[in-house]
mmCIF file of C-alpha atoms and ligand atoms in Angstrom:
data_model
loop_
_atom_site.group_PDB
_atom_site.id
_atom_site.type_symbol
_atom_site.label_atom_id
_atom_site.label_comp_id
_atom_site.label_asym_id
_atom_site.label_seq_id
_atom_site.Cartn_x
_atom_site.Cartn_y
_atom_site.Cartn_z
ATOM 1 C CA MET A 1 115.509 65.722 75.678
ATOM 2 C CA GLN A 2 118.337 68.103 76.425
ATOM 3 C CA LEU A 3 118.400 70.047 79.641
ATOM 4 C CA ILE A 4 119.332 73.712 79.233
ATOM 5 C CA ASP A 5 121.784 74.278 82.047
ATOM 6 C CA GLY A 6 121.418 77.943 82.971
ATOM 7 C CA LYS A 7 123.634 77.575 85.991
ATOM 8 C CA ALA A 8 126.620 76.288 84.003
ATOM 9 C CA THR A 9 126.032 78.785 81.185
ATOM 10 C CA ALA A 10 125.852 81.689 83.628
ATOM 11 C CA LYS A 11 129.062 80.484 85.263
ATOM 12 C CA ALA A 12 130.823 80.434 81.885
ATOM 13 C CA ILE A 13 129.571 83.951 81.081
ATOM 14 C CA LYS A 14 130.749 85.159 84.486
ATOM 15 C CA GLU A 15 134.229 83.875 83.671
ATOM 16 C CA GLU A 16 134.116 85.767 80.363
ATOM 17 C CA ILE A 17 133.078 88.946 82.175
ATOM 18 C CA LYS A 18 135.855 88.485 84.731
ATOM 19 C CA LEU A 19 138.409 88.323 81.913
ATOM 20 C CA GLU A 20 136.865 91.385 80.283
ATOM 21 C CA VAL A 21 137.198 93.329 83.543
ATOM 22 C CA GLN A 22 140.831 92.264 83.840
ATOM 23 C CA LYS A 23 141.436 93.500 80.280
ATOM 24 C CA LEU A 24 139.813 96.867 81.036
ATOM 25 C CA VAL A 25 141.854 97.326 84.203
ATOM 26 C CA HIS A 26 145.017 96.220 82.408
ATOM 27 C CA ALA A 27 144.349 98.943 79.832
ATOM 28 C CA GLY A 28 144.309 101.534 82.631
ATOM 29 C CA ARG A 29 140.530 101.833 83.056
ATOM 30 C CA ARG A 30 138.741 101.584 86.374
ATOM 31 C CA PRO A 31 136.615 98.460 86.911
ATOM 32 C CA PRO A 32 132.902 98.691 86.004
ATOM 33 C CA HIS A 33 130.817 100.144 88.827
ATOM 34 C CA LEU A 34 127.202 99.138 89.522
ATOM 35 C CA ALA A 35 125.003 100.658 92.248
ATOM 36 C CA ALA A 36 121.728 99.306 93.625
ATOM 37 C CA ILE A 37 119.107 101.336 95.460
ATOM 38 C CA LEU A 38 117.068 99.346 97.959
ATOM 39 C CA VAL A 39 114.039 100.889 99.645
ATOM 40 C CA GLY A 40 112.719 99.231 102.812
ATOM 41 C CA HIS A 41 113.420 95.700 104.030
ATOM 42 C CA ASP A 42 111.291 93.351 101.915
ATOM 43 C CA GLY A 43 112.789 89.873 102.313
ATOM 44 C CA GLY A 44 112.783 88.988 98.615
ATOM 45 C CA SER A 45 114.283 92.320 97.569
ATOM 46 C CA GLU A 46 116.976 92.087 100.271
ATOM 47 C CA THR A 47 117.962 88.667 98.928
ATOM 48 C CA TYR A 48 117.996 89.717 95.274
ATOM 49 C CA VAL A 49 120.066 92.827 95.951
ATOM 50 C CA ALA A 50 122.526 90.864 98.115
ATOM 51 C CA TYR A 51 123.009 88.457 95.169
ATOM 52 C CA LYS A 52 123.613 91.364 92.811
ATOM 53 C CA ILE A 53 126.312 92.800 95.074
ATOM 54 C CA LYS A 54 127.921 89.371 95.497
ATOM 55 C CA ASP A 55 127.898 88.806 91.718
ATOM 56 C CA CYS A 56 129.697 92.156 91.240
ATOM 57 C CA GLU A 57 132.421 91.168 93.682
ATOM 58 C CA GLU A 58 132.912 87.830 91.957
ATOM 59 C CA VAL A 59 133.664 89.392 88.574
ATOM 60 C CA GLY A 60 135.771 92.289 89.902
ATOM 61 C CA PHE A 61 133.223 95.114 89.592
ATOM 62 C CA LYS A 62 132.949 97.894 92.121
ATOM 63 C CA SER A 63 129.486 97.894 93.692
ATOM 64 C CA THR A 64 127.579 100.297 95.913
ATOM 65 C CA LEU A 65 124.425 99.572 97.892
ATOM 66 C CA ILE A 66 122.291 102.598 98.709
ATOM 67 C CA ARG A 67 119.553 102.043 101.274
ATOM 68 C CA PHE A 68 116.485 104.085 102.096
ATOM 69 C CA GLU A 69 113.869 103.409 104.722
ATOM 70 C CA GLU A 70 110.334 102.407 103.696
ATOM 71 C CA ASP A 71 109.002 105.939 104.377
ATOM 72 C CA VAL A 72 111.505 107.784 102.149
ATOM 73 C CA LEU A 73 109.903 110.638 100.230
ATOM 74 C CA GLU A 74 109.644 110.165 96.486
ATOM 75 C CA GLN A 75 111.471 113.470 96.018
ATOM 76 C CA GLU A 76 114.426 112.277 98.069
ATOM 77 C CA LEU A 77 114.674 109.123 95.995
ATOM 78 C CA LEU A 78 114.460 111.090 92.730
ATOM 79 C CA GLU A 79 117.237 113.431 93.914
ATOM 80 C CA LYS A 80 119.487 110.456 94.660
ATOM 81 C CA ILE A 81 118.800 109.096 91.173
ATOM 82 C CA GLN A 82 119.715 112.456 89.640
ATOM 83 C CA GLU A 83 122.932 112.448 91.659
ATOM 84 C CA LEU A 84 123.783 108.949 90.370
ATOM 85 C CA ASN A 85 122.926 110.040 86.816
ATOM 86 C CA ARG A 86 125.614 112.754 87.088
ATOM 87 C CA ASP A 87 128.281 110.622 88.796
ATOM 88 C CA PRO A 88 131.068 109.932 86.271
ATOM 89 C CA GLY A 89 132.459 107.210 88.547
ATOM 90 C CA LEU A 90 129.308 105.106 88.173
ATOM 91 C CA ASP A 91 128.472 103.142 85.019
ATOM 92 C CA GLY A 92 125.017 101.848 85.824
ATOM 93 C CA PHE A 93 122.468 101.471 88.598
ATOM 94 C CA ILE A 94 119.201 99.800 89.422
ATOM 95 C CA VAL A 95 116.347 100.672 91.750
ATOM 96 C CA GLN A 96 115.067 97.396 93.178
ATOM 97 C CA LEU A 97 111.319 96.924 92.610
ATOM 98 C CA PRO A 98 108.679 96.817 93.962
ATOM 99 C CA LEU A 99 108.705 100.198 95.699
ATOM 100 C CA PRO A 100 106.394 101.278 98.554
ATOM 101 C CA GLY A 101 102.934 102.369 97.416
ATOM 102 C CA HIS A 102 103.488 106.101 97.960
ATOM 103 C CA ILE A 103 106.284 106.175 95.357
ATOM 104 C CA ARG A 104 105.432 106.292 91.659
ATOM 105 C CA GLU A 105 107.441 103.466 90.148
ATOM 106 C CA GLN A 106 107.157 104.751 86.591
ATOM 107 C CA LYS A 107 108.339 108.215 87.642
ATOM 108 C CA VAL A 108 111.363 106.598 89.292
ATOM 109 C CA ILE A 109 112.174 104.526 86.188
ATOM 110 C CA GLU A 110 111.852 107.547 83.899
ATOM 111 C CA THR A 111 114.208 109.610 86.082
ATOM 112 C CA ILE A 112 117.071 107.153 85.467
ATOM 113 C CA ASN A 113 119.489 108.223 82.725
ATOM 114 C CA PRO A 114 118.819 105.662 79.939
ATOM 115 C CA ALA A 115 122.591 105.327 79.442
ATOM 116 C CA LYS A 116 122.873 104.031 83.031
ATOM 117 C CA ASP A 117 119.634 102.025 83.000
ATOM 118 C CA VAL A 118 121.207 98.561 83.161
ATOM 119 C CA ASP A 119 117.799 97.072 84.069
ATOM 120 C CA GLY A 120 116.557 98.200 80.649
ATOM 121 C CA PHE A 121 113.269 99.446 82.130
ATOM 122 C CA HIS A 122 113.373 103.055 80.846
ATOM 123 C CA PRO A 123 110.969 103.694 77.933
ATOM 124 C CA VAL A 124 113.923 104.912 75.848
ATOM 125 C CA ASN A 125 115.565 101.503 76.178
ATOM 126 C CA VAL A 126 112.295 99.652 75.614
ATOM 127 C CA GLY A 127 111.571 101.817 72.545
ATOM 128 C CA ARG A 128 115.072 101.336 71.154
ATOM 129 C CA THR A 129 114.654 97.574 71.560
ATOM 130 C CA VAL A 130 111.371 97.707 69.646
ATOM 131 C CA ILE A 131 112.963 99.406 66.626
ATOM 132 C CA GLY A 132 116.114 97.277 66.753
ATOM 133 C CA LEU A 133 118.582 99.912 67.995
ATOM 134 C CA PRO A 134 121.321 99.094 70.533
ATOM 135 C CA SER A 135 119.661 99.159 73.951
ATOM 136 C CA PHE A 136 119.831 97.800 77.449
ATOM 137 C CA ILE A 137 117.573 94.748 77.419
ATOM 138 C CA SER A 138 115.981 93.669 80.683
ATOM 139 C CA ALA A 139 117.858 90.859 82.333
ATOM 140 C CA THR A 140 115.478 87.909 81.956
ATOM 141 C CA PRO A 141 114.787 88.274 78.200
ATOM 142 C CA PHE A 142 118.501 88.994 77.647
ATOM 143 C CA GLY A 143 119.381 85.794 79.520
ATOM 144 C CA ILE A 144 116.863 83.671 77.587
ATOM 145 C CA ILE A 145 118.142 84.916 74.216
ATOM 146 C CA GLU A 146 121.668 84.086 75.348
ATOM 147 C CA LEU A 147 120.579 80.528 76.272
ATOM 148 C CA LEU A 148 118.895 80.018 72.884
ATOM 149 C CA LYS A 149 122.061 81.221 71.127
ATOM 150 C CA ARG A 150 124.532 79.221 73.208
ATOM 151 C CA TYR A 151 122.495 76.025 72.816
ATOM 152 C CA LYS A 152 122.232 76.764 69.060
ATOM 153 C CA ILE A 153 118.458 76.369 69.190
ATOM 154 C CA GLU A 154 116.835 76.934 65.803
ATOM 155 C CA THR A 155 114.417 79.871 66.024
ATOM 156 C CA SER A 156 113.981 81.001 62.427
ATOM 157 C CA GLY A 157 110.426 80.461 61.210
ATOM 158 C CA LYS A 158 109.438 78.729 64.456
ATOM 159 C CA ASN A 159 106.142 79.398 66.205
ATOM 160 C CA CYS A 160 106.893 80.935 69.576
ATOM 161 C CA VAL A 161 104.151 81.260 72.182
ATOM 162 C CA ILE A 162 104.879 83.485 75.157
ATOM 163 C CA VAL A 163 102.487 83.156 78.074
ATOM 164 C CA GLY A 164 102.562 86.421 80.029
ATOM 165 C CA ARG A 165 102.831 90.047 78.923
ATOM 166 C CA SER A 166 104.704 91.760 81.753
ATOM 167 C CA ASN A 167 106.864 94.777 80.973
ATOM 168 C CA ILE A 168 109.998 93.056 82.222
ATOM 169 C CA VAL A 169 109.629 89.586 80.668
ATOM 170 C CA GLY A 170 106.766 88.693 78.299
ATOM 171 C CA ARG A 171 106.518 91.938 76.351
ATOM 172 C CA PRO A 172 110.255 92.502 75.681
ATOM 173 C CA MET A 173 110.683 88.760 75.029
ATOM 174 C CA SER A 174 108.049 88.973 72.285
ATOM 175 C CA ILE A 175 109.891 91.879 70.647
ATOM 176 C CA LEU A 176 113.238 90.085 70.723
ATOM 177 C CA MET A 177 111.861 86.791 69.385
ATOM 178 C CA SER A 178 110.406 88.564 66.334
ATOM 179 C CA GLN A 179 113.592 90.482 65.537
ATOM 180 C CA LYS A 180 115.489 89.798 62.330
ATOM 181 C CA SER A 181 118.321 87.956 64.077
ATOM 182 C CA ILE A 182 115.847 85.494 65.680
ATOM 183 C CA ASN A 183 113.016 85.403 63.123
ATOM 184 C CA ALA A 184 110.398 83.549 65.182
ATOM 185 C CA THR A 185 106.662 84.044 64.630
ATOM 186 C CA VAL A 186 105.396 85.232 67.983
ATOM 187 C CA THR A 187 102.087 84.996 69.826
ATOM 188 C CA VAL A 188 101.707 86.694 73.209
ATOM 189 C CA ALA A 189 99.121 84.892 75.327
ATOM 190 C CA HIS A 190 97.571 86.309 78.489
ATOM 191 C CA SER A 191 94.674 85.909 80.903
ATOM 192 C CA ARG A 192 92.056 86.683 78.214
ATOM 193 C CA THR A 193 93.518 84.413 75.544
ATOM 194 C CA ARG A 194 90.987 81.921 74.192
ATOM 195 C CA ASP A 195 91.915 78.240 73.778
ATOM 196 C CA LEU A 196 95.183 78.787 75.618
ATOM 197 C CA GLU A 197 95.883 75.082 76.058
ATOM 198 C CA GLU A 198 95.624 74.395 72.310
ATOM 199 C CA LEU A 199 97.711 77.472 71.555
ATOM 200 C CA CYS A 200 100.502 76.322 73.888
ATOM 201 C CA ALA A 201 100.337 72.846 72.358
ATOM 202 C CA SER A 202 100.949 74.371 68.914
ATOM 203 C CA ALA A 203 104.190 76.100 69.976
ATOM 204 C CA ASP A 204 107.614 75.092 68.695
ATOM 205 C CA ILE A 205 109.052 77.337 71.401
ATOM 206 C CA LEU A 206 106.967 77.840 74.539
ATOM 207 C CA ILE A 207 108.018 80.532 77.003
ATOM 208 C CA ALA A 208 106.079 80.374 80.274
ATOM 209 C CA ALA A 209 106.296 83.676 82.116
ATOM 210 C CA LEU A 210 103.027 84.013 83.986
ATOM 211 C CA GLY A 211 104.150 83.249 87.531
ATOM 212 C CA ALA A 212 101.623 80.461 88.136
ATOM 213 C CA PRO A 213 103.398 77.403 89.559
ATOM 214 C CA GLY A 214 102.727 74.201 87.610
ATOM 215 C CA PHE A 215 100.435 75.893 85.079
ATOM 216 C CA ILE A 216 101.929 74.246 81.970
ATOM 217 C CA LYS A 217 101.072 70.559 81.939
ATOM 218 C CA GLU A 218 101.964 67.677 79.657
ATOM 219 C CA HIS A 219 98.982 68.023 77.293
ATOM 220 C CA MET A 220 99.876 71.693 76.659
ATOM 221 C CA VAL A 221 103.254 70.897 75.102
ATOM 222 C CA LYS A 222 103.992 69.614 71.613
ATOM 223 C CA GLU A 223 106.342 66.671 71.083
ATOM 224 C CA GLY A 224 109.799 68.091 70.300
ATOM 225 C CA ALA A 225 109.081 71.581 71.642
ATOM 226 C CA VAL A 226 111.576 73.911 73.308
ATOM 227 C CA VAL A 227 110.232 74.949 76.729
ATOM 228 C CA ILE A 228 111.585 77.920 78.653
ATOM 229 C CA ASP A 229 110.268 78.189 82.217
ATOM 230 C CA VAL A 230 110.553 81.707 83.630
ATOM 231 C CA GLY A 231 108.466 80.977 86.734
ATOM 232 C CA THR A 232 110.205 81.342 90.080
ATOM 233 C CA THR A 233 107.403 81.359 92.614
ATOM 234 C CA ARG A 234 108.469 80.831 96.216
ATOM 235 C CA VAL A 235 106.494 78.003 97.811
ATOM 236 C CA PRO A 236 106.848 76.814 101.421
ATOM 237 C CA SER A 237 109.156 73.843 101.889
ATOM 238 C CA SER A 238 110.221 71.879 104.939
ATOM 239 C CA GLU A 239 113.269 70.573 103.071
ATOM 240 C CA THR A 240 115.246 73.800 102.722
ATOM 241 C CA LYS A 241 117.037 75.999 105.235
ATOM 242 C CA SER A 242 115.218 79.099 104.027
ATOM 243 C CA GLY A 243 111.799 77.435 104.464
ATOM 244 C CA PHE A 244 110.840 77.859 100.818
ATOM 245 C CA ARG A 245 111.776 76.563 97.383
ATOM 246 C CA LEU A 246 111.338 77.918 93.878
ATOM 247 C CA LYS A 247 108.640 76.415 91.706
ATOM 248 C CA GLY A 248 108.411 76.944 87.951
ATOM 249 C CA ASP A 249 105.374 77.551 85.748
ATOM 250 C CA VAL A 250 105.931 74.160 84.090
ATOM 251 C CA VAL A 251 105.290 70.702 85.571
ATOM 252 C CA PHE A 252 108.817 69.607 84.735
ATOM 253 C CA ASN A 253 108.518 65.851 85.301
ATOM 254 C CA GLU A 254 105.496 65.532 82.997
ATOM 255 C CA VAL A 255 106.683 67.917 80.314
ATOM 256 C CA ALA A 256 110.438 67.229 80.057
ATOM 257 C CA PRO A 257 110.205 63.816 78.287
ATOM 258 C CA LYS A 258 108.323 65.460 75.386
ATOM 259 C CA CYS A 259 110.780 68.311 74.884
ATOM 260 C CA ALA A 260 113.736 68.807 72.575
ATOM 261 C CA PHE A 261 115.072 71.309 75.130
ATOM 262 C CA ILE A 262 113.814 72.467 78.513
ATOM 263 C CA THR A 263 115.032 74.759 81.300
ATOM 264 C CA PRO A 264 114.765 73.485 84.878
ATOM 265 C CA VAL A 265 113.710 75.530 87.916
ATOM 266 C CA PRO A 266 115.951 76.271 89.712
ATOM 267 C CA GLY A 267 119.078 76.360 87.573
ATOM 268 C CA GLY A 268 117.568 77.493 84.265
ATOM 269 C CA VAL A 269 116.542 81.066 83.538
ATOM 270 C CA GLY A 270 117.245 82.404 87.068
ATOM 271 C CA PRO A 271 121.069 82.303 86.979
ATOM 272 C CA MET A 272 120.990 83.813 83.466
ATOM 273 C CA THR A 273 118.904 86.734 84.728
ATOM 274 C CA ARG A 274 121.528 87.413 87.366
ATOM 275 C CA VAL A 275 124.462 87.325 84.978
ATOM 276 C CA SER A 276 122.694 89.492 82.388
ATOM 277 C CA LEU A 277 122.791 92.457 84.761
ATOM 278 C CA LEU A 278 126.571 92.059 84.826
ATOM 279 C CA SER A 279 126.684 91.890 81.022
ATOM 280 C CA ASN A 280 124.662 95.098 80.792
ATOM 281 C CA THR A 281 126.996 96.797 83.255
ATOM 282 C CA VAL A 282 130.014 95.904 81.097
ATOM 283 C CA LEU A 283 128.174 97.354 78.075
ATOM 284 C CA ALA A 284 127.496 100.522 80.096
ATOM 285 C CA ALA A 285 131.129 100.788 81.235
ATOM 286 C CA LYS A 286 132.357 100.445 77.661
ATOM 287 C CA GLY A 287 129.794 102.953 76.393
ATOM 288 C CA ASN A 288 128.626 100.398 73.837
ATOM 289 C CA ILE A 289 124.913 101.240 73.829
ATOM 290 C CA PHE A 290 124.717 105.045 73.844
ATOM 291 C CA ASN A 291 127.571 106.751 71.985
HETATM 292 N N1 GUN B 1 112.413 93.199 91.067
HETATM 293 C C1 GUN B 1 112.275 91.959 90.548
HETATM 294 N N2 GUN B 1 113.109 91.806 89.486
HETATM 295 C C2 GUN B 1 113.764 92.970 89.335
HETATM 296 C C3 GUN B 1 114.756 93.409 88.418
HETATM 297 O O1 GUN B 1 115.194 92.713 87.492
HETATM 298 N N3 GUN B 1 115.189 94.686 88.591
HETATM 299 C C4 GUN B 1 114.723 95.487 89.571
HETATM 300 N N4 GUN B 1 115.203 96.727 89.646
HETATM 301 N N5 GUN B 1 113.793 95.102 90.436
HETATM 302 C C5 GUN B 1 113.330 93.842 90.326
#
């Protein structure tokens, strides 16, 4: 069994991005600039956005945090997005989700200029991904593909089962895994899938992205499989300062001995998700996707 070390891989990619920023600045360009819009004070969102800003600093990006209170009007938020769309000094931005109930999330996503949509959530980016055009790919699928590539994991002709069909992980992951450069045969499983346990046990590559801690158990994994655990559910813990710890969708101790490769939680997919936003911002700054 080989452990897929997302933390070390993300660190290496961060170093590559840092060098890329230095090259851009050396060539007389300004550093890449990422902005994040945060609405309200949800604890999880505060933490994630703080990480994003910190990551920017570490690689030499400029970053801007734009805050709105919980009761901001949708119109006000949309106007800010339009302002950011027009700002030539800004390469990309994200609106941290979830948003308060009175704001239409899809309307917000569709107001973002696709060329600055470094989250890859806009339907133009999703659609471009589907037909194999250059696009911003959402951070978690982007990070997983990068792990598969860097660990030289064979994907061609393999049976890949993805458990979960969310717009930001399962669905785009299924599109990427079936693309010509990856060539896996993909099944997307979900809450109505019949014989799910047998299906998982038939997978050469099993991607668990359902957000149910400990769902994937030993009997659901084939000997020699590659297991990617996307789950990061916060569960209470008396052993950490924060009072919680992250728990994956896979029972790691049971499953790991059977695997050819497996990602741990924490330290697997999570750090790759973080670094992928930086990679997308470099692509935006260089105009590599839309031009
Ligand atoms: N909320 C949880 N994950 C994400 C993400 O990747 N992007 C944004 N904008 N919001 C999130």
